[in-house]
Short mmCIF file of N, CA and C in Angstrom, two decimals:
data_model
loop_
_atom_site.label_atom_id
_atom_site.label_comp_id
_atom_site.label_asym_id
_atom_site.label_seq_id
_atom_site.Cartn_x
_atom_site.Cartn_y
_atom_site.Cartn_z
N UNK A 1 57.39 -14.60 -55.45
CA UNK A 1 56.88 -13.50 -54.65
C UNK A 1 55.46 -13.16 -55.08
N UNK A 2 54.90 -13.15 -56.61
CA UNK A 2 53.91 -12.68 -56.76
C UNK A 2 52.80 -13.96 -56.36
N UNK A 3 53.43 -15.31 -56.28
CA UNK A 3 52.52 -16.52 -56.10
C UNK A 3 52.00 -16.27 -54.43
N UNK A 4 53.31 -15.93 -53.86
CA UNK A 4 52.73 -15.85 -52.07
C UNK A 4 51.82 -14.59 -51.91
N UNK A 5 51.90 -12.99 -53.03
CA UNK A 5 50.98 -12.17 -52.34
C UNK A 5 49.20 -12.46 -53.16
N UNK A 6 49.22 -13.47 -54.15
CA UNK A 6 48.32 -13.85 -54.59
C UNK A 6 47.20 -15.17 -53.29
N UNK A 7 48.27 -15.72 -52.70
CA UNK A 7 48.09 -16.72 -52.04
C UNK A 7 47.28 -15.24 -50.41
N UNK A 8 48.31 -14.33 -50.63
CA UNK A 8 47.45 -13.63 -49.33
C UNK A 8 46.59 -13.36 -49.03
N UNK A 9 46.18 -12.47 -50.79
CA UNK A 9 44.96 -11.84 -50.97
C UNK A 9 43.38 -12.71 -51.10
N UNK A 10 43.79 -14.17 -51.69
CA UNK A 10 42.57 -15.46 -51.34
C UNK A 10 42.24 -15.20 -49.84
N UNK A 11 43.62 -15.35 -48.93
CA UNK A 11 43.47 -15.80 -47.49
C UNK A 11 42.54 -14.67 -46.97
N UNK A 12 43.11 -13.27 -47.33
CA UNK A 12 42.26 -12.53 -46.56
C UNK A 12 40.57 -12.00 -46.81
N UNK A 13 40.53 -12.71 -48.49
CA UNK A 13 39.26 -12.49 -49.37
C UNK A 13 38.25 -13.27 -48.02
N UNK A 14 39.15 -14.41 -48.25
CA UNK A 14 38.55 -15.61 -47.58
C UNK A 14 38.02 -15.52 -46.02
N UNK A 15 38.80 -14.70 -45.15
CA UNK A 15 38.46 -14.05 -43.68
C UNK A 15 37.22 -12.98 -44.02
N UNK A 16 37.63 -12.33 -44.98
CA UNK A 16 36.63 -11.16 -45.04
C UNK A 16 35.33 -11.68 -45.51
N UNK A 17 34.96 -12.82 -46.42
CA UNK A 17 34.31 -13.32 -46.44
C UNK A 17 32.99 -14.25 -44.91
N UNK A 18 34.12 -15.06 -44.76
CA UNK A 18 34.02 -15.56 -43.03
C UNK A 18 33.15 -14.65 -42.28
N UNK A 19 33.96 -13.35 -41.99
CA UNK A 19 33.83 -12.48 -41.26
C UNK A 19 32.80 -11.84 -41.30
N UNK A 20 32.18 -11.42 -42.56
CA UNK A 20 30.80 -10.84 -43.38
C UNK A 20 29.85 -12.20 -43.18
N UNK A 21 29.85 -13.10 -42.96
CA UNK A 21 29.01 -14.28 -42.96
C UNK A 21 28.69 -14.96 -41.29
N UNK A 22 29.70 -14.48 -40.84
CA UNK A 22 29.62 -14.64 -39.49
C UNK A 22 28.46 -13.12 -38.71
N UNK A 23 28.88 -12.09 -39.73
CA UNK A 23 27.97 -11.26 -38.87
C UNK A 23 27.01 -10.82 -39.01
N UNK A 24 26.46 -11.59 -40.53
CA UNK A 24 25.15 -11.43 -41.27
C UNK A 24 24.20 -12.62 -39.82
N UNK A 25 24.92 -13.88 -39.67
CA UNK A 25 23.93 -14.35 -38.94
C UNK A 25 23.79 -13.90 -37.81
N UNK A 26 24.33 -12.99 -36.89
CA UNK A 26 24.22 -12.47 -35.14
C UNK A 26 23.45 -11.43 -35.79
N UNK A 27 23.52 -10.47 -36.45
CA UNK A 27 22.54 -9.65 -36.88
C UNK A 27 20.86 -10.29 -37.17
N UNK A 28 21.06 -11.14 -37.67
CA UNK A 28 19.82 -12.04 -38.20
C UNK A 28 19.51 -12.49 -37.00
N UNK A 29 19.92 -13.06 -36.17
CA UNK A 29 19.56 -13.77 -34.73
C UNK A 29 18.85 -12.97 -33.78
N UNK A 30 19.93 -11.83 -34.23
CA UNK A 30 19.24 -10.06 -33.08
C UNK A 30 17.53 -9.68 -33.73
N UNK A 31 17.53 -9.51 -35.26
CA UNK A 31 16.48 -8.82 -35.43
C UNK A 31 15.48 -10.07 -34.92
N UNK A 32 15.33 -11.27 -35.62
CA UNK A 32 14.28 -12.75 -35.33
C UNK A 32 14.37 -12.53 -33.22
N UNK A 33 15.02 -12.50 -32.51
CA UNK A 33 15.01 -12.11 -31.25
C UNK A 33 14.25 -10.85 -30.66
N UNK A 34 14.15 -9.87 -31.42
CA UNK A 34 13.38 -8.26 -31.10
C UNK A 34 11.60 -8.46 -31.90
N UNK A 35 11.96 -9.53 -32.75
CA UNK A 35 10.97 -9.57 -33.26
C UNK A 35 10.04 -10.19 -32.92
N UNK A 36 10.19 -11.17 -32.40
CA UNK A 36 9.72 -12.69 -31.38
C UNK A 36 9.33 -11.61 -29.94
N UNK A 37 9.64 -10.75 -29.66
CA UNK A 37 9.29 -10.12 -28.54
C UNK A 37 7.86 -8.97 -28.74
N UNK A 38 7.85 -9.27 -29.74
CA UNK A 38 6.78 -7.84 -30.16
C UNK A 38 5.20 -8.87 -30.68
N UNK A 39 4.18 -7.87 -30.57
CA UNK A 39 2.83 -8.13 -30.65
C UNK A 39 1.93 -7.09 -31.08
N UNK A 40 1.00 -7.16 -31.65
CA UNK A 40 0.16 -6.45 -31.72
C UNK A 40 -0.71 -6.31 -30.62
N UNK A 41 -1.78 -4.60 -30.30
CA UNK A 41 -2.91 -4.80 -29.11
C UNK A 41 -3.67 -5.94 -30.00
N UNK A 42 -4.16 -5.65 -30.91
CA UNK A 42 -5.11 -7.02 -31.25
C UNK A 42 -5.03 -8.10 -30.58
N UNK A 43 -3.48 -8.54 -31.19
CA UNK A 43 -3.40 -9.89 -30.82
C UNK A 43 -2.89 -10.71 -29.39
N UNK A 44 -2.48 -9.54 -28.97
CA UNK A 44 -2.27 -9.62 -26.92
C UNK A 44 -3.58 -9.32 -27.05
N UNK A 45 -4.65 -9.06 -27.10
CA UNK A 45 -6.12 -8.73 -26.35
C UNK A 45 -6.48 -10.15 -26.68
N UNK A 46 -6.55 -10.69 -27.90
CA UNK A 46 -7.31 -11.65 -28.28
C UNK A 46 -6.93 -13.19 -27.51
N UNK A 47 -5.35 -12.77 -27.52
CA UNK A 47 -4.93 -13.98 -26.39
C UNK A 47 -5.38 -14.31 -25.00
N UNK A 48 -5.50 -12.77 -24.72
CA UNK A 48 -6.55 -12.15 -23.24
C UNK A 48 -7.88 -12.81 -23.33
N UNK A 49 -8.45 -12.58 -24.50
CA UNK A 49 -9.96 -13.24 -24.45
C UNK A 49 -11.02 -14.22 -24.74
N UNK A 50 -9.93 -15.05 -25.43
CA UNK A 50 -10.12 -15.80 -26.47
C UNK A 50 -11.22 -16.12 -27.49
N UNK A 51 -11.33 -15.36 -27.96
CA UNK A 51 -12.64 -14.88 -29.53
C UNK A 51 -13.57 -14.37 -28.42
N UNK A 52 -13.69 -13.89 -26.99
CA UNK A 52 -15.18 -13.54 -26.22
C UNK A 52 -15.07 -11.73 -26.85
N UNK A 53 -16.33 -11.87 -27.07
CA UNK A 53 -16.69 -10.52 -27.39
C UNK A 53 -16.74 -9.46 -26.17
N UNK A 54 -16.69 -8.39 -26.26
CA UNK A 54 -16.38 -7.24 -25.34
C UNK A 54 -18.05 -6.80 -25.20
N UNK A 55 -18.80 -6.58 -23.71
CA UNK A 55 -19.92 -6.46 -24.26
C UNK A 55 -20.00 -4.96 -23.08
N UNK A 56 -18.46 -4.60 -22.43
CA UNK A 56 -18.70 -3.00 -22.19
C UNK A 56 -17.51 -3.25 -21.52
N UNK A 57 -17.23 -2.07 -21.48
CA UNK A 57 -16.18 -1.37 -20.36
C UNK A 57 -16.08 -0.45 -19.59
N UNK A 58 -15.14 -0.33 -18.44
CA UNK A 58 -15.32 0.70 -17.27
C UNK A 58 -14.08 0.95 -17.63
N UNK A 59 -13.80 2.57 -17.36
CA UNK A 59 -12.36 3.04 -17.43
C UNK A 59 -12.56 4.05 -16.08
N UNK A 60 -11.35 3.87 -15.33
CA UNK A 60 -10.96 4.53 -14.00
C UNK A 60 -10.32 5.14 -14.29
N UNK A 61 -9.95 6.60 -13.90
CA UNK A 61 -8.75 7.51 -14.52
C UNK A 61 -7.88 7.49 -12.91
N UNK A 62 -7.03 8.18 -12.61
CA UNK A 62 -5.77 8.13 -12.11
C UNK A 62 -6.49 9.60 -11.18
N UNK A 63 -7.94 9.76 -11.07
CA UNK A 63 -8.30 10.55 -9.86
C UNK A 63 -9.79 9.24 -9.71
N UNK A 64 -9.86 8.58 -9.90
CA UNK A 64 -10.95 7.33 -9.35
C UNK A 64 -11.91 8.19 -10.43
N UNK A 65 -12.51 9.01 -11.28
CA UNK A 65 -13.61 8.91 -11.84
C UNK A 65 -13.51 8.06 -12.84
N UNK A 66 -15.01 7.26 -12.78
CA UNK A 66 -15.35 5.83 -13.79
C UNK A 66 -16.03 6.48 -14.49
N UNK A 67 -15.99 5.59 -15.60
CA UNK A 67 -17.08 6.11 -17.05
C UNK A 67 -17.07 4.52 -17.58
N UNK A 68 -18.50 4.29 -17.54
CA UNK A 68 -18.94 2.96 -18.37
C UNK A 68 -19.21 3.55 -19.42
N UNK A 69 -18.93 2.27 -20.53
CA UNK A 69 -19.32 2.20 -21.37
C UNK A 69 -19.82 1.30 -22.11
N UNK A 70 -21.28 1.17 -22.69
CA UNK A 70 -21.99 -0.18 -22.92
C UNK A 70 -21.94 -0.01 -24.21
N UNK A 71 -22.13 0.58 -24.95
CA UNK A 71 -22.45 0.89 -26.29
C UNK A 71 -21.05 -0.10 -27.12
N UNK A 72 -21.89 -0.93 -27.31
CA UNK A 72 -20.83 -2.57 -28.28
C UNK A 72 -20.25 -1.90 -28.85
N UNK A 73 -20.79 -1.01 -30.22
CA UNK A 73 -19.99 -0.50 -31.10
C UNK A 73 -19.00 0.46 -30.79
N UNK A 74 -19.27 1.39 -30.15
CA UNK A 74 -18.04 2.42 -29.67
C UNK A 74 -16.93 1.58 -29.04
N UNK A 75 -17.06 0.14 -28.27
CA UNK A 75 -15.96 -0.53 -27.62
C UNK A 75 -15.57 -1.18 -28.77
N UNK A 76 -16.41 -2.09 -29.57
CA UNK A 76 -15.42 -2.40 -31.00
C UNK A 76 -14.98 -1.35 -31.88
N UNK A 77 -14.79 -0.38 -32.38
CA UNK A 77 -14.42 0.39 -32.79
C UNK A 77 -13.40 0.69 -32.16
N UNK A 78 -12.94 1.30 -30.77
CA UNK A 78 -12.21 1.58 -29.84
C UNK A 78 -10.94 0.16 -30.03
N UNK A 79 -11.25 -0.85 -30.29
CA UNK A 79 -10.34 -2.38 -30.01
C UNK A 79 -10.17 -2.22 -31.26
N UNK A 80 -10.77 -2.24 -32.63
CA UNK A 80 -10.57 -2.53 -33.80
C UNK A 80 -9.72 -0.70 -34.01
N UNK A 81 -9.76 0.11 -34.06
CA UNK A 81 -8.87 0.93 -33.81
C UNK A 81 -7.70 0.97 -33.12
N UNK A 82 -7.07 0.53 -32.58
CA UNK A 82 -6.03 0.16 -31.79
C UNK A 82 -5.13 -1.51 -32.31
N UNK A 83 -5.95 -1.94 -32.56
CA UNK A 83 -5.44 -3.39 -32.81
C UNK A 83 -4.46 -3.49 -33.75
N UNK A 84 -4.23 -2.68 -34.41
CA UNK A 84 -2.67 -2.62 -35.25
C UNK A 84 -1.60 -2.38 -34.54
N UNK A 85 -1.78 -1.27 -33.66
CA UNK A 85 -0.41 -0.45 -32.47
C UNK A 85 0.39 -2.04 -31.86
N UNK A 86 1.95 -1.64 -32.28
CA UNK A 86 2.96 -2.72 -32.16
C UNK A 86 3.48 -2.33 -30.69
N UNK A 87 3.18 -3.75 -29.73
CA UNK A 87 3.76 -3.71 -28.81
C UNK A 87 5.10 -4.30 -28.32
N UNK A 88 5.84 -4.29 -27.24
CA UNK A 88 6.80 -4.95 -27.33
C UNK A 88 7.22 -5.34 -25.65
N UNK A 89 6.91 -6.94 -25.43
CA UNK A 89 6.45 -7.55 -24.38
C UNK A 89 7.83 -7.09 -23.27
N UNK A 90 7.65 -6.68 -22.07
CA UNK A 90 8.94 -6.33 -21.06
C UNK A 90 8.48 -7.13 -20.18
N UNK A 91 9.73 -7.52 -19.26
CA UNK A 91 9.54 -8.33 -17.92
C UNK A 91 8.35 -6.98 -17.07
N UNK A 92 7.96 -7.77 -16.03
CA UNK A 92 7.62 -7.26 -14.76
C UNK A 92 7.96 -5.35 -14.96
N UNK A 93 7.66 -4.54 -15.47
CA UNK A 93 7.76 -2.96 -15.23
C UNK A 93 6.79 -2.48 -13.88
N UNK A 94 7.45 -1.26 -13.57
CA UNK A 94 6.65 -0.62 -12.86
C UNK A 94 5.34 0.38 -13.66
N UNK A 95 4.59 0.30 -14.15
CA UNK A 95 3.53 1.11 -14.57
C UNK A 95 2.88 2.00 -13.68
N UNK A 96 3.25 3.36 -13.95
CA UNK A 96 1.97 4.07 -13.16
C UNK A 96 0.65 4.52 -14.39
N UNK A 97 -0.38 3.49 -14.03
CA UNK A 97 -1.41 3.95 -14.98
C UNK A 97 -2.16 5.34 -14.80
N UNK A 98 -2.53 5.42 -16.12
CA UNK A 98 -3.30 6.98 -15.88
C UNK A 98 -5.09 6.28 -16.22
N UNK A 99 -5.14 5.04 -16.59
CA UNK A 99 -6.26 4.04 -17.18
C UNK A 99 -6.41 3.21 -16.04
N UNK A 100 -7.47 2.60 -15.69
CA UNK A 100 -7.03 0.96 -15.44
C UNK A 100 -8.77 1.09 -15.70
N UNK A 101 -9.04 -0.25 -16.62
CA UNK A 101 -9.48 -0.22 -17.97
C UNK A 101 -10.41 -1.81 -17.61
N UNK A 102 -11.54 -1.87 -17.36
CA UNK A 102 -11.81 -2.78 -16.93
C UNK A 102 -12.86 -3.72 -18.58
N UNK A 103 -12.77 -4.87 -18.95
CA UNK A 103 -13.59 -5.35 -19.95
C UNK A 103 -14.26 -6.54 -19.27
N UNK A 104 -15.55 -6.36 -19.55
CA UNK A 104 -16.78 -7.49 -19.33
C UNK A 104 -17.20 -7.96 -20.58
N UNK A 105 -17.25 -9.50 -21.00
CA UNK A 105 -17.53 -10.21 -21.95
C UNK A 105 -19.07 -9.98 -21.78
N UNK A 106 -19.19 -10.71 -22.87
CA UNK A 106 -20.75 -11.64 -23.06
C UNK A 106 -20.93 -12.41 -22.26
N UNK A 107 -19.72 -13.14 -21.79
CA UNK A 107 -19.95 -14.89 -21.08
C UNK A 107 -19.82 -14.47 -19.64
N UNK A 108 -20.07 -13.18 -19.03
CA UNK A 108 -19.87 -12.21 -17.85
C UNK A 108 -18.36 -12.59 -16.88
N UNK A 109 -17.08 -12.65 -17.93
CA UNK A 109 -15.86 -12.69 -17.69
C UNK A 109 -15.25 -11.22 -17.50
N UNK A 110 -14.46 -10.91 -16.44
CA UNK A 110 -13.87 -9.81 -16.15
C UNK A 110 -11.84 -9.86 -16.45
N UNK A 111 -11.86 -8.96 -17.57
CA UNK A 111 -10.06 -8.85 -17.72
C UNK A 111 -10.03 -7.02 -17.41
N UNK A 112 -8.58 -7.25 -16.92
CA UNK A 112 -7.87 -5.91 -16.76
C UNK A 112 -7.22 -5.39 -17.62
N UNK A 113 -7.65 -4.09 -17.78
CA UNK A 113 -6.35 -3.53 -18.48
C UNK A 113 -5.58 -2.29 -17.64
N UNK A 114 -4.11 -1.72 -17.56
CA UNK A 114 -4.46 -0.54 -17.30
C UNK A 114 -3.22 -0.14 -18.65
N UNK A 115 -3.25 1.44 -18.62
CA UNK A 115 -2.27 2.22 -19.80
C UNK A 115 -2.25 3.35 -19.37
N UNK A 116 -1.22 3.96 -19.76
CA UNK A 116 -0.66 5.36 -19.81
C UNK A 116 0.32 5.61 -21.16
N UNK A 117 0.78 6.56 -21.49
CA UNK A 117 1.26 6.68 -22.55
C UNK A 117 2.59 5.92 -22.82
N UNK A 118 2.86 5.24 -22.29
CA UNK A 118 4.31 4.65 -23.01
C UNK A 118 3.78 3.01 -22.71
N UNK A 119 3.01 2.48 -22.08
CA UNK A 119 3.04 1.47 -21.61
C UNK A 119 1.86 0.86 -21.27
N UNK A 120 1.22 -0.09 -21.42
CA UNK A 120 0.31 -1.07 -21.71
C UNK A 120 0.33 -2.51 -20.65
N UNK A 121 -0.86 -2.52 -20.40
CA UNK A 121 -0.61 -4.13 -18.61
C UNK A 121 -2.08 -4.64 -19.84
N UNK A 122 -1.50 -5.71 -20.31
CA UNK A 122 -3.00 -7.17 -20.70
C UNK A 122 -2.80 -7.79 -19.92
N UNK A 123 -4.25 -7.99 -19.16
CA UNK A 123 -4.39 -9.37 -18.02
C UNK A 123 -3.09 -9.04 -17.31
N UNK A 124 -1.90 -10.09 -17.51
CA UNK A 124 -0.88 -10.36 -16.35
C UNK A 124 0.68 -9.71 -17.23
N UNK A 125 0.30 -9.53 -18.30
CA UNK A 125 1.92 -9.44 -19.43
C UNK A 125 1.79 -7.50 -19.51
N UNK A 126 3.15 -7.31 -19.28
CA UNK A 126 3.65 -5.85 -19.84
C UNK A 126 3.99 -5.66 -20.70
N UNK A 127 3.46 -4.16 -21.58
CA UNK A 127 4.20 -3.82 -22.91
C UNK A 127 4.92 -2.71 -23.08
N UNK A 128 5.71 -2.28 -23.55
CA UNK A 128 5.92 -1.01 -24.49
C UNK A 128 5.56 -0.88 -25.05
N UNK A 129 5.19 0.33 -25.50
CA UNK A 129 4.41 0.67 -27.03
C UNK A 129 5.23 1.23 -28.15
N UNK A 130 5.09 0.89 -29.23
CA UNK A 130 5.92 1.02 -30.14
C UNK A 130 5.26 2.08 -30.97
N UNK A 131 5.85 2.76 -31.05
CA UNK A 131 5.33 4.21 -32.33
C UNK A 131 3.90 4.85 -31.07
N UNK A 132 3.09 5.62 -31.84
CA UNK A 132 1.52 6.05 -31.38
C UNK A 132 1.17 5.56 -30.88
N UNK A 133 0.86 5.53 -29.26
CA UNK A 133 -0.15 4.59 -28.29
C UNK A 133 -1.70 5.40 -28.61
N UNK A 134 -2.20 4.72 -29.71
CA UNK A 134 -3.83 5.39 -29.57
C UNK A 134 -4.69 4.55 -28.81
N UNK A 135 -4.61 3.34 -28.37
CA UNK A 135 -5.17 3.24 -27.64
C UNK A 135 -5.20 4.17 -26.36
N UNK A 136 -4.55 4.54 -25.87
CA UNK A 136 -4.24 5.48 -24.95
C UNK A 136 -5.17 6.80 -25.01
N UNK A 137 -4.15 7.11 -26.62
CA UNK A 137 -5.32 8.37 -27.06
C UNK A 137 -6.59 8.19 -27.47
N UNK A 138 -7.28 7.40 -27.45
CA UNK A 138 -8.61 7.45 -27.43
C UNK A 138 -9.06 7.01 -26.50
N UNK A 139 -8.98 6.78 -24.94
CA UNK A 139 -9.45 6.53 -23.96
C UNK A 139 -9.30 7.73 -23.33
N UNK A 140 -8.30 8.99 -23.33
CA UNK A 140 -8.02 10.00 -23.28
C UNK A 140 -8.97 11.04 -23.71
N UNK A 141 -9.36 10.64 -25.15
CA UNK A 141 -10.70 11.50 -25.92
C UNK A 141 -12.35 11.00 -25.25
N UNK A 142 -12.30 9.61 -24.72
CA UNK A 142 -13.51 9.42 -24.17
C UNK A 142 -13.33 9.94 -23.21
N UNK A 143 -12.72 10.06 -21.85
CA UNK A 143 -13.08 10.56 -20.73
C UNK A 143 -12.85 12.07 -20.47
N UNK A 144 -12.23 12.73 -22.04
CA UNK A 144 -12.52 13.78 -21.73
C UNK A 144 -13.19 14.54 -21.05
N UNK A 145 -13.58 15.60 -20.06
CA UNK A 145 -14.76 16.22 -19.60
C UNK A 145 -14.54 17.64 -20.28
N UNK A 146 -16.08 18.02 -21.32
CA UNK A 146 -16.18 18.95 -21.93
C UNK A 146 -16.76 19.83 -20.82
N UNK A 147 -16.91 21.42 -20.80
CA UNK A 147 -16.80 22.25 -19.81
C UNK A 147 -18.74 22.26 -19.99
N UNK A 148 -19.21 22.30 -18.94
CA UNK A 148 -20.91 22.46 -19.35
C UNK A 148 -21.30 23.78 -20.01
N UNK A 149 -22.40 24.07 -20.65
CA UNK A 149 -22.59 25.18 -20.96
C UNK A 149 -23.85 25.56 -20.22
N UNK A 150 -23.92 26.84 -20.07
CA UNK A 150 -24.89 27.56 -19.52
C UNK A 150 -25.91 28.03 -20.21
#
């Protein structure tokens, strides 16, 4: 009797084992799967442009007023500020932009962007935004309109 409940407790060591090993890898499969889906703005822009430098941008707000902007450095700063924010690629979404975000190279190439706060359009691919969309918020702080003074 004590040989067969010795013989049980292997068997079921042995399932529980199995069982813990079986669900370490679907877990592992899930995170490498969520992870494979995600990007940085950097590195979705850079795929967008391929090393072309940004040499201005137009931003349209969600009542048609444009605001160029030529000044190199404020647009690198603006990209190099943002280029950490983790995105995370979705099929086809509906976006209603509050942006649509126009970039002119050096090599006089035109890409789109548009954004609103949850969600991000590079060129042709959709994102979610993961954590702080500052890109957002700082396109938000440029087109601010401060009240004139008298």
């Amino acid at each position: 009797m004590c040989n067969s409940f010795g013989a049980f407790v292997k068997s079921i060591r042995k399932q529980i084992f199995i069982s813990l090993l079986v669900l370490g890898i679907i877990i592992s499969f899930f995170i490498i799967q969520q992870r494979s889906n995600q990007i940085t703005f950097g590195e979705a822009l850079d795929e967008l442009l391929s090393d072309q430098p940004i040499k201005e941008l137009m931003i349209a707000d969600d009542k048609n007023e444009i605001i160029e902007i030529m000044n190199s450095k404020l647009v690198n700063d603006l990209m190099k500020d943002s280029a950490h924010m983790v995105l995370k690629q979705v099929e086809d979404i509906s976006i209603e932009p509050l942006y649509n975000i126009t970039l002119y190279t050096k090599e006089y190439k035109i890409y789109a962007l548009q954004v609103n706060e949850t969600t991000v359009r590079i060129g042709r691919d959709f994102y979610v935004v993961r954590g702080n969309n500052i890109f957002f918020e700082s396109i938000k702080q440029l087109t601010r309109k401060e009240p004139a003074i008298e």
